[in-house]
XYZ file of C-alpha atoms in Angstrom:
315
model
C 98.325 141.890 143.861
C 101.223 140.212 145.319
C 99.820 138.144 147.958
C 97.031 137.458 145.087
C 99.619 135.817 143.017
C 101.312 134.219 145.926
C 98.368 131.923 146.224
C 96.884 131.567 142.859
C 100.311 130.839 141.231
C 100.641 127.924 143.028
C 97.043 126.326 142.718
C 97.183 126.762 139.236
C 100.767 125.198 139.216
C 99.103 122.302 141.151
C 95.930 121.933 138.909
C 98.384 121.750 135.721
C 100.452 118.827 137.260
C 97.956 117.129 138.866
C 95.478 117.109 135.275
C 98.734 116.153 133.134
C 99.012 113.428 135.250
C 95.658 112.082 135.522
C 95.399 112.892 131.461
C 98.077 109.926 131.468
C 96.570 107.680 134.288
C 93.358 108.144 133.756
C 92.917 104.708 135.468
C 92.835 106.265 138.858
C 89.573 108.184 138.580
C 87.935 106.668 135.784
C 86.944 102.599 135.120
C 88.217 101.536 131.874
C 85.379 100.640 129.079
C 84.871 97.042 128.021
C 83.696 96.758 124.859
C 82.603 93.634 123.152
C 84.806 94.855 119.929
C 88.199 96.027 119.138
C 88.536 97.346 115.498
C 91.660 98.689 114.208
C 89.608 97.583 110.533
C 86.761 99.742 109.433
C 85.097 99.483 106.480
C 83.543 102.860 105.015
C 79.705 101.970 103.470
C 80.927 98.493 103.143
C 83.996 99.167 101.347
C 83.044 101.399 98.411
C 86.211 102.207 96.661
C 86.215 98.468 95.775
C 82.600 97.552 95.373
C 79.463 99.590 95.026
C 78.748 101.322 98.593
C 76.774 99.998 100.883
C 75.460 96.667 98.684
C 75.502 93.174 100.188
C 78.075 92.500 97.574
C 80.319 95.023 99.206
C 79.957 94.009 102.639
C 81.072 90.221 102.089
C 83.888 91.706 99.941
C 84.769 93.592 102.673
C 84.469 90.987 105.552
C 86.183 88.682 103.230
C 89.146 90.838 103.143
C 89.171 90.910 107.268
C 87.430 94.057 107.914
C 86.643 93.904 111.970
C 83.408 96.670 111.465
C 81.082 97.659 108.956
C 80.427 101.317 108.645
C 76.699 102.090 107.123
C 73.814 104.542 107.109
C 70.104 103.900 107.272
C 66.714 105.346 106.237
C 63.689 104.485 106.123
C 61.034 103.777 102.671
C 57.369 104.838 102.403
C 56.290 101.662 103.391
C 58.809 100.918 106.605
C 61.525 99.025 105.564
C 65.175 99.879 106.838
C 67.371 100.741 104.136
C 71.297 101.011 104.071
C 71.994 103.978 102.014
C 74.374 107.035 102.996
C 71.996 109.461 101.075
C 67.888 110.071 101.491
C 67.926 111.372 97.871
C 69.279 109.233 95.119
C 70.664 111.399 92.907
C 74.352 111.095 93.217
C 73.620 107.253 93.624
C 71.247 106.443 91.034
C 70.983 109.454 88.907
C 67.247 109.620 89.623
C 66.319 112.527 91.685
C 63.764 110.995 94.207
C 64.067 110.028 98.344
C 63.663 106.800 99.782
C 61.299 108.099 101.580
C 59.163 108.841 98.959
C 59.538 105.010 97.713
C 58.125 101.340 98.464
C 61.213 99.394 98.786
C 60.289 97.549 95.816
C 60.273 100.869 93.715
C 63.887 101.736 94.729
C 65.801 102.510 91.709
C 69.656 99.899 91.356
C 72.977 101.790 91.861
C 74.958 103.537 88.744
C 77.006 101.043 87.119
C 79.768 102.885 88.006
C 79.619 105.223 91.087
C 82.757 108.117 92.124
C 84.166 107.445 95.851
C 83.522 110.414 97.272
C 86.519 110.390 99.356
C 88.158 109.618 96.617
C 87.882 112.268 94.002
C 88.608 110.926 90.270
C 88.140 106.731 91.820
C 84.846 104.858 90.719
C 83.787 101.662 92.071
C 81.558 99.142 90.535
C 80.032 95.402 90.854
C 77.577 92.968 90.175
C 75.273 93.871 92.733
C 73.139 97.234 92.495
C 70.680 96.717 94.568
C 69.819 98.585 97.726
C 70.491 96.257 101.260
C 68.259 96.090 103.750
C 70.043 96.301 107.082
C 67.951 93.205 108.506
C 69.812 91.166 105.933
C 73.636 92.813 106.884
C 72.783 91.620 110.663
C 71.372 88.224 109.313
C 74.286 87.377 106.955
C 76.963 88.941 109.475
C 75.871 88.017 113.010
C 78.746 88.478 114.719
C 80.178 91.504 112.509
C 80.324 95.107 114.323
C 78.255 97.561 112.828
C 78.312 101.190 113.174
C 75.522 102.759 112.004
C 75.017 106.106 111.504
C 71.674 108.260 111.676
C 71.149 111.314 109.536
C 67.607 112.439 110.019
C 65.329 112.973 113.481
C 63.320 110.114 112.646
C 61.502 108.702 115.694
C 60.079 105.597 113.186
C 63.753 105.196 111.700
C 65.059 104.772 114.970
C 62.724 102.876 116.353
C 63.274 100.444 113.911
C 67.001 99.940 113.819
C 66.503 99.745 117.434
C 63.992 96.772 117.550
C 66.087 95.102 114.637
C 69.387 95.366 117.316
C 67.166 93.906 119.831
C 65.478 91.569 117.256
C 68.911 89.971 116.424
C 70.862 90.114 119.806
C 73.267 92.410 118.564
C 73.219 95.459 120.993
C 76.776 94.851 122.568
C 78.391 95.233 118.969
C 76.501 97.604 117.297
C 77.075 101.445 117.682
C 75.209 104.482 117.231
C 76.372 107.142 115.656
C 75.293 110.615 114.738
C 76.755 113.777 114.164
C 73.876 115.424 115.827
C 73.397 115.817 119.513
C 69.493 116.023 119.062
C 69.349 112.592 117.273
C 71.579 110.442 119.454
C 69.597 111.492 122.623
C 66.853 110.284 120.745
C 68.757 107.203 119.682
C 70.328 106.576 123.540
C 66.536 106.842 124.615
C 65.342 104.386 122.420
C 67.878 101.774 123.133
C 70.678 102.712 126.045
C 72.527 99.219 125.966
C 74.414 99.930 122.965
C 77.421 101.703 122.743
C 77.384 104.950 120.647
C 80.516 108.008 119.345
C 81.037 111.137 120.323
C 78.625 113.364 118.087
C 79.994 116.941 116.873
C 78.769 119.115 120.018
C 80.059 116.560 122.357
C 83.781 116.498 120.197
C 83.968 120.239 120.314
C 83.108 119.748 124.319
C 85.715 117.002 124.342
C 88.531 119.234 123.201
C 87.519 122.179 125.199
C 87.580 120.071 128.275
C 91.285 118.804 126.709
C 92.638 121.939 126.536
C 91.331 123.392 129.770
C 92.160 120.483 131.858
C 89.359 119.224 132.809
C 88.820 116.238 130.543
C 90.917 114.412 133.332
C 87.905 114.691 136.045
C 84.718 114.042 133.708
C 83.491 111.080 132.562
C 82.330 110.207 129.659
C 79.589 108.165 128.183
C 80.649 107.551 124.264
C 82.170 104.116 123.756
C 84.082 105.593 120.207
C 85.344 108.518 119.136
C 84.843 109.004 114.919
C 86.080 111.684 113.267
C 87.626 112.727 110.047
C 91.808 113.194 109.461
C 91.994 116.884 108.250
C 94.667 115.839 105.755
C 92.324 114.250 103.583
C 90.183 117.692 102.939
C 91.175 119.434 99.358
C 93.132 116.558 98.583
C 90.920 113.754 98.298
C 87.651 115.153 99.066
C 86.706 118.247 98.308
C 83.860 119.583 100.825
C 81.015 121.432 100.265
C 81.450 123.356 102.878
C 83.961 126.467 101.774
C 84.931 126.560 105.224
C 86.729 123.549 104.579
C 88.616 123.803 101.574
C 90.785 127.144 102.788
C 94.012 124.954 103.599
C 94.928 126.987 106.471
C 91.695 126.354 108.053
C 92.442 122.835 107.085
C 95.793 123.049 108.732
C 94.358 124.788 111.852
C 91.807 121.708 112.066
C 94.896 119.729 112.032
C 96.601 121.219 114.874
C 93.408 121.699 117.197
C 92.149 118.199 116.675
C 94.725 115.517 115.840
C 96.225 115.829 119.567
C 98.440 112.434 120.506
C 98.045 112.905 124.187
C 94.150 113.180 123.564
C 93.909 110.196 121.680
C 96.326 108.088 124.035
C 94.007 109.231 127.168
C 90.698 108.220 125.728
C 92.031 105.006 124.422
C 93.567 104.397 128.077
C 89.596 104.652 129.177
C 88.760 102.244 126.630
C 87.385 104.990 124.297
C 88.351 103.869 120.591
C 89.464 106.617 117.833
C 88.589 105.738 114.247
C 89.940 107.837 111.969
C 88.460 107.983 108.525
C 88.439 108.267 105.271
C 92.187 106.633 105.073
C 92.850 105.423 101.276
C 96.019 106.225 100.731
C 98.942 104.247 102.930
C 100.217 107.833 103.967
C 96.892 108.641 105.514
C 96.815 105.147 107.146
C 100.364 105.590 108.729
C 99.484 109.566 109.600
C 96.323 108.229 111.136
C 98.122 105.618 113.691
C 101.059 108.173 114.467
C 98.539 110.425 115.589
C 96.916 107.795 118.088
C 94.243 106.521 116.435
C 92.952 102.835 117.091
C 91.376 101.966 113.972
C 90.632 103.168 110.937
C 88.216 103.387 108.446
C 88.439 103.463 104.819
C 87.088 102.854 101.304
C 89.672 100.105 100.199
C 89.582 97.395 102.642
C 92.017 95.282 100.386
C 94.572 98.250 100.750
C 93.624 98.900 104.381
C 94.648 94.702 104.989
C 97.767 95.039 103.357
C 99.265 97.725 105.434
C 98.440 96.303 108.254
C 100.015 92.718 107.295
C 102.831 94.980 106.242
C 103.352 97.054 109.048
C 101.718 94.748 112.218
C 104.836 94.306 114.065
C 105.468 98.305 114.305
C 101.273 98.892 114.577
C-alpha cells in the first residue's frame, strides 16, 4: 500500500497542476476559435418583453435598440414554408389550438393582442404587428445580423430548409445552430458543417464532467457557443414545468454545479462564447457577467442597452 501511494500520490499531484494550468492557458494545446461575431447583445425571440415575439416588428425594434444577435426558432407549415415561431402548437400564442404543421402559411392564425413573457411571469408584450415571420424575410431585411436559430423537432425537411436558406443568403459564418438535442444537431451539422453551432444538453452535461474531472483541458471541442440558462431566474421569473425545477434547492444546486467562473473564463479563452439567458432584470444581467458570461440574452433589449451604456467601462 505504501509504495502504491508513493507513486500514485504524486501523478495525481502532477495531473491536478498540470490541468489547472492548462484550464487557464488553454492556448498551448488548443487553437483559439475565430468567429465572424462577438455578441455580448442577444435578443430572446426578437425581443419579446417589448414587442410581440418573434414578429418582424420585434426584430427591427430590437436591432434598432443595438442588439448584436437575434435569437429565434423555426418550423415548418403544411405546405413548406419556414416559419419563426418558438412553439409548433399555437395555443399559448394565438389561443387557437392547432400546429403549424397542420397549416398553409396563409392559414396561420395573427398573435394575441397581448401575449405573457414567459420569462417574465405577470409582463405582457404587445404591437402592431401579429403576424407570423418567415425566416427568409429576417435574413433578407437583416443581412448582416447574427442569428441563432434553434431547432425543436427531428425534421429532416425543416432542416434542410433553413440550411439551403443559410446557403441561399451567404450567411453560414454568422448564423448558429442550436438545439438542445444531441440527435437533431448531428442531423443539423450533417446537413450544413460550415456553420457554427452550441453546446446541446448531452454535450453540456459532458462539458462539466470533463470540468470537474480534469480533462476538459486536453479535449477539444467543436461548439462555437455555449447557451444555457442562469439558474437564478427559475421560480422567480419563470416558473418551469418541469417540478424538478422549481424545488429551490435543486435550483441552488444547479447554481453551484453549473455557473463555474473558471469554466466560463477557459472556454471563452478558446474562443467559445457563453450566453446566458433569460436576463430581464439588471441583477440577473450583472449576476450573469460576474459569473463569466460573454453575452447575454434577454427579453428587453431596451433594458439590456442601458446597462451596458451604464456599466461599459467596468463590463
Amino acid at each position: 500500500m505504501g509504495s502504491f501511494l508513493y507513486f500514485i500520490l504524486p501523478a495525481l499531484g502532477g495531473y491536478t497542476l498540470t490541468s489547472l494550468y492548462l484550464l487557464k492557458n488553454p492556448h498551448i494545446l488548443h487553437r483559439r476559435k475565430r468567429t465572424a461575431f462577438y455578441c455580448t447583445h442577444i435578443s430572446h425571440r426578437g425581443g419579446c418583453g417589448e414587442r410581440i415575439e418573434s414578429t418582424m416588428e420585434a426584430f427591427t425594434h430590437a436591432v434598432e435598440q443595438g442588439t448584436q444577435m437575434l435569437e429565434l426558432d423555426c418550423h415548418l407549415t403544411h405546405d413548406g414554408h419556414v416559419v419563426v415561431s418558438h412553439d409548433e402548437n399555437l395555443l399559448r400564442q394565438t389561443g387557437q389550438d392547432v400546429t403549424i404543421s397542420s397549416l398553409d402559411l396563409q392559414d396561420l392564425p395573427l398573435y394575441k393582442e397581448r401575449l405573457e413573457v414567459t420569462f417574465y411571469a405577470g409582463h405582457y408584450s404587445s404591437g402592431t404587428d401579429r403576424k407570423f415571420a418567415l425566416l427568409e424575410d429576417v435574413f433578407r431585411k437583416f443581412p448582416e445580423m447574427p442569428v441563432s436559430i434553434e431547432i425543436k423537432e427531428n425534421n429532416h425537411q425543416l432542416i434542410e430548409k433553413v440550411s439551403d436558406l443559410v446557403r441561399c443568403y451567404n450567411r453560414e459564418e454568422i448564423t448558429v445552430w442550436a438545439s438542445v438535442d444531441s440527435r437533431i444537431m448531428k442531423e443539423c451539422q450533417r446537413s450544413n458543417s460550415s456553420m457554427p453551432y452550441s453546446f446541446t444538453v448531452k454535450r453540456g452535461v459532458l462539458l462539466l464532467l470533463l470540468f470537474y474531472s480534469g480533462l476538459l483541458p486536453f479535449v477539444p471541442l467543436g461548439e462555437s457557443l455555449l447557451q444555457f440558462y442562469l439558474p437564478r431566474i427559475f421560480n422567480r421569473t419563470f416558473i418551469p414545468e418541469k417540478r424538478i425545477l422549481r424545488n429551490r434547492f435543486l435550483v441552488s444546486l444547479l447554481e453551484k454545479v453549473t455557473m463555474r467562473k473558471s469554466l466560463f473564463k477557459h472556454l471563452a479563452a478558446r474562443g467559445i462564447q457563453v450566453h446566458l439567458f433569460v436576463c430581464n432584470e439588471d441583477e440577473d444581467i450583472k449576476a450573469a457577467f460576474e459569473v463569466g458570461a460573454t453575452g447575454v440574452m434577454s427579453d428587453y433589449p431596451t433594458s439590456l442597452s442601458s446597462y451596458l451604456c451604464r456599466n461599459r467601462s467596468r463590463e
